CSV table of C-alpha atoms in Angstrom, one decimal:
chain,number,residue,atom,x,y,z
A,1,UNK,CA,1.7,2.8,-27.9
A,2,UNK,CA,-2.0,2.1,-26.6
A,3,UNK,CA,-4.1,0.4,-29.3
A,4,UNK,CA,-7.8,0.6,-28.6
A,5,UNK,CA,-10.6,-1.4,-30.0
A,6,UNK,CA,-13.6,0.5,-30.0
A,7,UNK,CA,-15.7,0.9,-27.2
A,8,UNK,CA,-17.4,-2.2,-26.2
A,9,UNK,CA,-21.1,-1.7,-24.7
A,10,UNK,CA,-21.7,-4.7,-22.1
A,11,UNK,CA,-25.9,-3.0,-22.3
A,12,UNK,CA,-25.8,-4.8,-25.7
A,13,UNK,CA,-25.1,-7.8,-24.6
A,14,UNK,CA,-28.3,-10.4,-23.9
A,15,UNK,CA,-28.5,-12.8,-26.0
A,16,UNK,CA,-25.8,-14.6,-28.6
A,17,UNK,CA,-25.4,-14.5,-32.4
A,18,UNK,CA,-26.4,-17.7,-34.5
A,19,UNK,CA,-22.0,-17.4,-35.1
A,20,UNK,CA,-21.6,-17.5,-32.0
A,21,UNK,CA,-24.2,-20.1,-31.2
A,22,UNK,CA,-21.7,-22.0,-34.0
A,23,UNK,CA,-18.6,-20.8,-32.4
A,24,UNK,CA,-19.5,-21.6,-28.9
A,25,UNK,CA,-20.9,-24.7,-29.0
A,26,UNK,CA,-18.8,-26.8,-28.1
A,27,UNK,CA,-18.8,-25.9,-24.5
A,28,UNK,CA,-22.6,-25.3,-24.4
A,29,UNK,CA,-22.9,-28.9,-24.1
A,30,UNK,CA,-21.3,-28.3,-21.0
A,31,UNK,CA,-23.1,-29.9,-18.4
A,32,UNK,CA,-23.9,-26.8,-16.1
A,33,UNK,CA,-22.6,-24.1,-18.9
A,34,UNK,CA,-25.3,-22.9,-21.2
A,35,UNK,CA,-26.0,-19.5,-22.8
A,36,UNK,CA,-26.5,-17.4,-20.2
A,37,UNK,CA,-22.6,-19.0,-19.1
A,38,UNK,CA,-21.6,-17.7,-22.6
A,39,UNK,CA,-23.6,-14.5,-21.8
A,40,UNK,CA,-21.5,-14.4,-18.9
A,41,UNK,CA,-18.1,-14.8,-20.5
A,42,UNK,CA,-19.6,-12.1,-22.9
A,43,UNK,CA,-20.6,-9.3,-20.0
A,44,UNK,CA,-17.6,-10.0,-18.5
A,45,UNK,CA,-14.6,-8.1,-18.0
A,46,UNK,CA,-10.9,-9.2,-17.6
A,47,UNK,CA,-7.5,-7.4,-17.3
A,48,UNK,CA,-3.9,-10.4,-18.4
A,49,UNK,CA,-1.2,-9.2,-17.1
A,50,UNK,CA,1.6,-10.1,-19.2
A,51,UNK,CA,1.8,-11.7,-22.7
A,52,UNK,CA,4.7,-13.7,-21.8
A,53,UNK,CA,4.4,-17.7,-21.3
A,54,UNK,CA,1.3,-17.6,-18.8
A,55,UNK,CA,-0.6,-15.3,-21.3
A,56,UNK,CA,0.5,-16.7,-24.2
A,57,UNK,CA,-2.0,-19.7,-23.2
A,58,UNK,CA,-4.7,-17.6,-20.7
A,59,UNK,CA,-5.6,-14.7,-23.9
A,60,UNK,CA,-5.6,-17.4,-25.8
A,61,UNK,CA,-8.2,-20.2,-24.2
A,62,UNK,CA,-9.8,-16.8,-22.6
A,63,UNK,CA,-10.6,-15.0,-26.2
A,64,UNK,CA,-11.4,-18.1,-27.6
A,65,UNK,CA,-13.8,-18.7,-24.7
A,66,UNK,CA,-15.9,-16.1,-26.1
A,67,UNK,CA,-14.5,-13.5,-22.6
A,68,UNK,CA,-16.2,-9.6,-24.0
A,69,UNK,CA,-13.3,-7.7,-22.7
A,70,UNK,CA,-9.9,-8.7,-22.5
A,71,UNK,CA,-7.2,-5.8,-21.5
A,72,UNK,CA,-3.7,-6.9,-22.2
A,73,UNK,CA,-0.8,-5.8,-20.1
A,74,UNK,CA,3.0,-5.6,-21.1
A,75,UNK,CA,6.0,-3.5,-21.6
A,76,UNK,CA,7.9,-6.7,-23.7
A,77,UNK,CA,8.9,-6.6,-27.4
A,78,UNK,CA,9.3,-9.9,-28.8
A,79,UNK,CA,12.8,-11.6,-28.2
A,80,UNK,CA,14.2,-14.6,-30.0
A,81,UNK,CA,14.9,-16.6,-26.2
A,82,UNK,CA,10.3,-15.5,-25.7
A,83,UNK,CA,9.6,-18.4,-28.7
A,84,UNK,CA,10.3,-21.6,-26.5
A,85,UNK,CA,7.2,-20.9,-24.3
A,86,UNK,CA,5.2,-17.7,-25.5
A,87,UNK,CA,2.6,-19.2,-27.7
A,88,UNK,CA,1.3,-15.5,-29.2
A,89,UNK,CA,3.7,-14.6,-30.9
A,90,UNK,CA,6.1,-16.0,-34.8
A,91,UNK,CA,9.9,-16.0,-35.5
A,92,UNK,CA,8.7,-12.5,-37.5
A,93,UNK,CA,7.3,-10.5,-34.7
A,94,UNK,CA,10.9,-10.7,-33.6
A,95,UNK,CA,11.2,-6.3,-32.4
A,96,UNK,CA,7.4,-5.7,-32.4
A,97,UNK,CA,6.0,-5.1,-29.3
A,98,UNK,CA,4.0,-7.6,-27.6
A,99,UNK,CA,0.6,-6.4,-27.0
A,100,UNK,CA,0.1,-5.2,-30.5
A,101,UNK,CA,1.5,-8.4,-31.6
A,102,UNK,CA,-0.4,-10.5,-29.3
A,103,UNK,CA,-3.8,-8.1,-29.5
A,104,UNK,CA,-4.2,-8.3,-33.1
A,105,UNK,CA,-3.9,-12.1,-32.9
A,106,UNK,CA,-6.7,-12.9,-30.2
A,107,UNK,CA,-8.8,-10.6,-32.4
A,108,UNK,CA,-8.2,-12.4,-35.3
A,109,UNK,CA,-8.7,-15.6,-33.3
A,110,UNK,CA,-12.0,-13.3,-32.1
A,111,UNK,CA,-13.7,-10.8,-34.1
A,112,UNK,CA,-16.3,-11.4,-30.9
A,113,UNK,CA,-14.1,-10.2,-28.6
A,114,UNK,CA,-12.9,-6.4,-27.6
A,115,UNK,CA,-9.3,-6.7,-27.1
A,116,UNK,CA,-7.5,-3.3,-25.6
A,117,UNK,CA,-3.5,-3.2,-25.4
A,118,UNK,CA,-1.5,-1.6,-22.5
A,119,UNK,CA,2.6,-1.1,-23.8
A,120,UNK,CA,2.7,0.1,-20.1
A,121,UNK,CA,4.5,-2.1,-16.4
A,122,UNK,CA,2.1,-2.4,-14.3
A,123,UNK,CA,2.9,-0.2,-11.5
A,124,UNK,CA,1.9,0.7,-7.1
A,125,UNK,CA,0.7,4.0,-9.6
A,126,UNK,CA,-1.6,3.1,-12.9
A,127,UNK,CA,-2.4,-0.4,-11.1
A,128,UNK,CA,-6.0,0.2,-9.6
A,129,UNK,CA,-6.8,2.2,-13.0
A,130,UNK,CA,-5.9,-0.4,-14.4
A,131,UNK,CA,-8.1,-2.8,-12.4
A,132,UNK,CA,-11.1,-0.1,-12.0
A,133,UNK,CA,-13.1,-1.6,-14.4
A,134,UNK,CA,-12.2,-5.3,-14.9
A,135,UNK,CA,-14.1,-8.1,-13.0
A,136,UNK,CA,-11.6,-10.9,-12.8
A,137,UNK,CA,-7.4,-10.0,-13.4
A,138,UNK,CA,-5.0,-13.2,-14.4
A,139,UNK,CA,-1.3,-12.9,-13.2
A,140,UNK,CA,0.9,-13.7,-16.2
A,141,UNK,CA,3.5,-12.3,-14.9
A,142,UNK,CA,7.3,-12.8,-14.5
A,143,UNK,CA,8.2,-11.3,-11.2
A,144,UNK,CA,7.5,-11.5,-7.2
A,145,UNK,CA,7.5,-7.0,-7.3
A,146,UNK,CA,5.2,-6.7,-9.6
A,147,UNK,CA,2.7,-9.6,-8.3
A,148,UNK,CA,2.5,-7.8,-4.7
A,149,UNK,CA,1.7,-4.6,-6.1
A,150,UNK,CA,-0.9,-6.5,-8.0
A,151,UNK,CA,-2.5,-9.1,-5.5
A,152,UNK,CA,-2.6,-5.9,-2.7
A,153,UNK,CA,-5.0,-3.8,-5.3
A,154,UNK,CA,-6.6,-6.6,-6.0
A,155,UNK,CA,-7.9,-7.5,-2.8
A,156,UNK,CA,-7.6,-3.8,-2.8
A,157,UNK,CA,-10.8,-3.4,-4.8
A,158,UNK,CA,-12.2,-6.3,-4.3
A,159,UNK,CA,-11.4,-7.7,-7.4
A,160,UNK,CA,-10.7,-11.6,-8.0
A,161,UNK,CA,-7.0,-12.7,-9.2
A,162,UNK,CA,-6.3,-15.9,-10.3
A,163,UNK,CA,-2.1,-17.2,-10.0
A,164,UNK,CA,-0.7,-18.5,-11.5
A,165,UNK,CA,3.7,-18.9,-11.9
A,166,UNK,CA,6.5,-21.7,-13.2
A,167,UNK,CA,10.1,-22.6,-13.2
A,168,UNK,CA,11.8,-25.0,-15.2
A,169,UNK,CA,9.4,-28.0,-15.8
A,170,UNK,CA,6.7,-26.6,-13.0
A,171,UNK,CA,3.9,-24.8,-12.5
A,172,UNK,CA,2.3,-22.8,-9.3
A,173,UNK,CA,-1.2,-22.1,-9.6
A,174,UNK,CA,-4.1,-19.9,-6.8
A,175,UNK,CA,-7.3,-18.5,-6.7
A,176,UNK,CA,-7.1,-15.7,-4.9
A,177,UNK,CA,-11.2,-14.1,-4.2
A,178,UNK,CA,-10.4,-11.7,-1.6
A,179,UNK,CA,-12.1,-11.8,1.6
A,180,UNK,CA,-12.9,-15.4,0.9
A,181,UNK,CA,-10.1,-17.5,0.5
A,182,UNK,CA,-6.7,-16.4,1.2
A,183,UNK,CA,-4.4,-13.8,-0.5
A,184,UNK,CA,-0.6,-14.2,-2.4
A,185,UNK,CA,0.5,-12.5,0.5
A,186,UNK,CA,-1.1,-15.7,2.5
A,187,UNK,CA,0.9,-18.4,0.6
A,188,UNK,CA,4.5,-15.5,0.2
A,189,UNK,CA,4.8,-14.3,3.6
A,190,UNK,CA,8.3,-12.8,2.5
A,191,UNK,CA,9.0,-11.3,-0.4
A,192,UNK,CA,12.0,-14.0,-2.1
A,193,UNK,CA,14.7,-13.2,-3.8
A,194,UNK,CA,14.0,-12.3,-7.1
A,195,UNK,CA,15.9,-14.6,-9.9
A,196,UNK,CA,16.4,-13.6,-13.6
A,197,UNK,CA,16.2,-15.5,-16.9
A,198,UNK,CA,14.8,-17.7,-15.2
A,199,UNK,CA,14.8,-22.3,-16.9
A,200,UNK,CA,11.9,-22.3,-18.2
A,201,UNK,CA,10.1,-25.9,-20.3
A,202,UNK,CA,8.0,-24.3,-22.9
A,203,UNK,CA,4.8,-26.7,-21.7
A,204,UNK,CA,4.9,-25.7,-18.0
A,205,UNK,CA,3.3,-22.3,-18.9
A,206,UNK,CA,1.3,-23.8,-21.3
A,207,UNK,CA,-0.3,-25.9,-18.6
A,208,UNK,CA,-0.5,-23.3,-16.1
A,209,UNK,CA,-1.9,-20.4,-18.2
A,210,UNK,CA,-4.7,-23.0,-19.7
A,211,UNK,CA,-5.6,-23.9,-15.8
A,212,UNK,CA,-5.5,-20.2,-15.4
A,213,UNK,CA,-7.8,-19.2,-17.9
A,214,UNK,CA,-10.0,-22.4,-16.6
A,215,UNK,CA,-10.4,-21.0,-13.3
A,216,UNK,CA,-11.1,-17.4,-14.9
A,217,UNK,CA,-13.8,-19.0,-17.2
A,218,UNK,CA,-14.7,-20.6,-13.7
A,219,UNK,CA,-15.0,-17.8,-11.3
A,220,UNK,CA,-16.7,-15.8,-14.1
A,221,UNK,CA,-19.5,-18.3,-14.6
A,222,UNK,CA,-20.2,-19.9,-12.2
A,223,UNK,CA,-19.0,-23.1,-13.0
A,224,UNK,CA,-17.5,-26.2,-10.9
A,225,UNK,CA,-15.0,-24.8,-7.5
A,226,UNK,CA,-11.6,-22.7,-8.1
A,227,UNK,CA,-9.0,-23.7,-6.3
A,228,UNK,CA,-9.7,-19.9,-4.0
A,229,UNK,CA,-7.1,-21.9,-0.5
A,230,UNK,CA,-6.0,-24.5,-2.2
A,231,UNK,CA,-2.6,-24.3,-4.5
A,232,UNK,CA,-1.9,-26.4,-7.1
A,233,UNK,CA,1.5,-27.4,-7.7
A,234,UNK,CA,2.5,-29.6,-10.6
A,235,UNK,CA,6.4,-31.4,-11.2
A,236,UNK,CA,6.2,-32.2,-14.8
A,237,UNK,CA,9.9,-33.4,-14.5
A,238,UNK,CA,7.7,-37.3,-12.7
A,239,UNK,CA,4.5,-35.7,-13.5
A,240,UNK,CA,3.4,-35.3,-10.1
A,241,UNK,CA,0.4,-33.4,-8.8
A,242,UNK,CA,-0.4,-31.6,-5.5
A,243,UNK,CA,-2.8,-29.9,-4.1
A,244,UNK,CA,-2.0,-28.4,-1.1
A,245,UNK,CA,-4.6,-26.9,1.3
A,246,UNK,CA,-3.7,-22.7,2.7
A,247,UNK,CA,-4.9,-21.2,5.0
A,248,UNK,CA,-5.5,-17.3,5.6
A,249,UNK,CA,-3.4,-15.1,7.5
A,250,UNK,CA,-5.4,-13.0,10.4
A,251,UNK,CA,-2.4,-10.7,10.0
A,252,UNK,CA,-2.2,-10.6,6.7
A,253,UNK,CA,-0.9,-6.9,5.9
A,254,UNK,CA,-3.2,-7.5,2.3
A,255,UNK,CA,-6.3,-9.1,3.5
A,256,UNK,CA,-6.5,-9.3,7.2
A,257,UNK,CA,-8.8,-7.2,7.9
A,258,UNK,CA,-11.6,-8.3,5.1
A,259,UNK,CA,-14.0,-10.2,6.6
A,260,UNK,CA,-14.8,-14.0,5.3
A,261,UNK,CA,-18.0,-13.7,3.8
A,262,UNK,CA,-20.6,-15.8,4.0
A,263,UNK,CA,-19.3,-17.4,7.5
B,1,UNK,CA,15.5,-45.0,8.7
B,2,UNK,CA,15.7,-43.6,5.0
B,3,UNK,CA,13.7,-40.5,4.1
B,4,UNK,CA,13.6,-39.7,0.8
B,5,UNK,CA,13.7,-35.7,0.2
B,6,UNK,CA,13.0,-34.2,-2.9
B,7,UNK,CA,13.4,-30.2,-3.5
B,8,UNK,CA,11.4,-28.4,-6.1
B,9,UNK,CA,12.8,-25.3,-8.3
B,10,UNK,CA,15.5,-22.9,-7.2
B,11,UNK,CA,15.7,-26.0,-4.1
B,12,UNK,CA,16.2,-28.8,-6.6
B,13,UNK,CA,19.4,-26.7,-7.9
B,14,UNK,CA,20.7,-26.2,-4.3
B,15,UNK,CA,20.8,-30.4,-3.7
B,16,UNK,CA,21.9,-30.8,-7.6
B,17,UNK,CA,21.2,-33.2,-10.0
B,18,UNK,CA,17.5,-34.1,-10.5
B,19,UNK,CA,17.2,-32.6,-6.4
B,20,UNK,CA,16.4,-36.1,-5.6
B,21,UNK,CA,18.1,-37.5,-1.9
B,22,UNK,CA,18.3,-40.5,0.3
B,23,UNK,CA,19.1,-39.7,3.8
B,24,UNK,CA,19.9,-42.0,6.7
B,25,UNK,CA,18.8,-40.5,9.6
B,26,UNK,CA,17.9,-42.1,13.5
B,27,UNK,CA,15.2,-43.8,14.7
B,28,UNK,CA,12.7,-40.8,16.1
B,29,UNK,CA,13.6,-37.4,14.3
B,30,UNK,CA,12.1,-34.6,13.3
B,31,UNK,CA,11.5,-32.4,10.0
B,32,UNK,CA,13.6,-30.4,12.6
B,33,UNK,CA,16.5,-32.6,12.7
B,34,UNK,CA,16.5,-33.2,8.9
B,35,UNK,CA,16.8,-29.5,7.9
B,36,UNK,CA,19.7,-28.8,10.3
B,37,UNK,CA,21.4,-32.4,8.5
B,38,UNK,CA,20.6,-30.3,5.4
B,39,UNK,CA,22.0,-27.3,6.0
B,40,UNK,CA,25.0,-28.8,7.7
B,41,UNK,CA,25.7,-30.7,4.0
B,42,UNK,CA,24.2,-28.1,2.1
B,43,UNK,CA,25.4,-24.6,4.6
B,44,UNK,CA,24.4,-21.3,4.0
B,45,UNK,CA,23.1,-22.2,0.3
B,46,UNK,CA,19.4,-23.5,2.3
B,47,UNK,CA,19.7,-19.8,4.2
B,48,UNK,CA,17.1,-18.9,0.8
B,49,UNK,CA,14.1,-16.8,1.9
B,50,UNK,CA,11.8,-18.0,4.2
B,51,UNK,CA,13.3,-21.6,4.3
B,52,UNK,CA,12.0,-21.9,7.7
B,53,UNK,CA,10.8,-19.8,10.3
B,54,UNK,CA,6.9,-18.9,12.2
B,55,UNK,CA,5.7,-17.7,9.0
B,56,UNK,CA,7.6,-20.1,6.1
B,57,UNK,CA,7.3,-19.2,2.3
B,58,UNK,CA,8.3,-22.6,1.4
B,59,UNK,CA,5.9,-25.7,1.4
B,60,UNK,CA,7.1,-28.6,3.4
B,61,UNK,CA,5.4,-31.4,3.1
B,62,UNK,CA,5.4,-35.0,4.9
B,63,UNK,CA,3.9,-37.8,1.9
B,64,UNK,CA,1.2,-35.2,0.1
B,65,UNK,CA,0.2,-33.7,3.6
B,66,UNK,CA,2.5,-29.9,4.5
B,67,UNK,CA,3.6,-30.5,7.8
B,68,UNK,CA,1.4,-26.6,9.2
B,69,UNK,CA,-1.6,-29.7,9.6
B,70,UNK,CA,0.9,-31.9,11.3
B,71,UNK,CA,3.6,-31.1,13.9
B,72,UNK,CA,4.9,-29.0,12.5
B,73,UNK,CA,8.3,-29.3,12.7
B,74,UNK,CA,8.0,-31.7,15.2
B,75,UNK,CA,6.3,-34.0,12.9
B,76,UNK,CA,8.0,-37.4,13.4
B,77,UNK,CA,9.3,-39.2,10.5
B,78,UNK,CA,9.0,-42.4,9.7
B,79,UNK,CA,11.4,-44.6,7.5
B,80,UNK,CA,10.5,-44.6,3.7
B,81,UNK,CA,9.2,-41.2,4.0
B,82,UNK,CA,9.0,-38.8,1.2
B,83,UNK,CA,9.9,-35.1,2.2
B,84,UNK,CA,9.4,-32.4,-0.1
B,85,UNK,CA,10.6,-29.1,0.2
B,86,UNK,CA,8.5,-26.7,-2.3
B,87,UNK,CA,8.8,-23.0,-2.7
B,88,UNK,CA,7.4,-20.3,-4.7
B,89,UNK,CA,8.2,-19.8,-7.7
B,90,UNK,CA,8.4,-16.5,-9.7
B,91,UNK,CA,7.9,-17.2,-13.9
B,92,UNK,CA,5.8,-16.1,-16.3
């Protein structure tokens, strides 16, 4: 079942209410972040693909930051084995459709925003339609296959994509802006084998999901320097952080033909 | 000379334990030599998709620098160097 909240009117978004000014007070105090930055967030439309471990953290932070429209897509139901890391859900939610629980939780967190819940799987058939009216996508998926479907559609439609992934106590993060830096296929030229039921320590998807939200906020507002062409690798076991350069692959089947912006 | 090898994610499980190995290699050895030694030790388990080819999905770092920006598989190792093998991961 698909839950849709009332239609969101972008045209009305030219000011913040006193409640919004208070709600976002702490981020409005940030150097380089002003009311216009907040309005950019309010006008923005973001797709979160997957509301598991990564998606829980990313969605909570993007909702609380005031992204005006969040579309979440996931075909899963809450299972007991999700609860070590998927912080959108409570034990009482077992068996319920994830996107419905998530949408309710996010609307309660921030009634100023619109949340649209799609209880389906992202496929080659539906991906372009689901992406067509958003400004940016956040990859909170749990498999390579769907990630490449999302990557290819984002590249084709020119939508920024925040890539995050985890394994065990490790995380990866890279921001993809088609034409400005490498895409997922430049980073991972060959689709690796898929693994079912991988090990995960709960805080890792929390850390990476939160960083994905940070990157989305930066791309939307123009704040700071997003990790375009930089793969962030975190090893939670010894808290080592690596940031390695990733270059565009001129022969990339997804983005190889896109011209480089501004050069 | 002694080289420290640090394996990530699925490779860590192949190497076992903490995923950290200390290997003795002859002076002047390269990444390619190291890979051959690892293959001898861990056999076909290491031939996971994209471990080493012309366009690897597994990132190889020497002291935190990716070998693509050094001398690739010909990168010479020195005593005490730390080599990291970082495969892509897909969990969410």
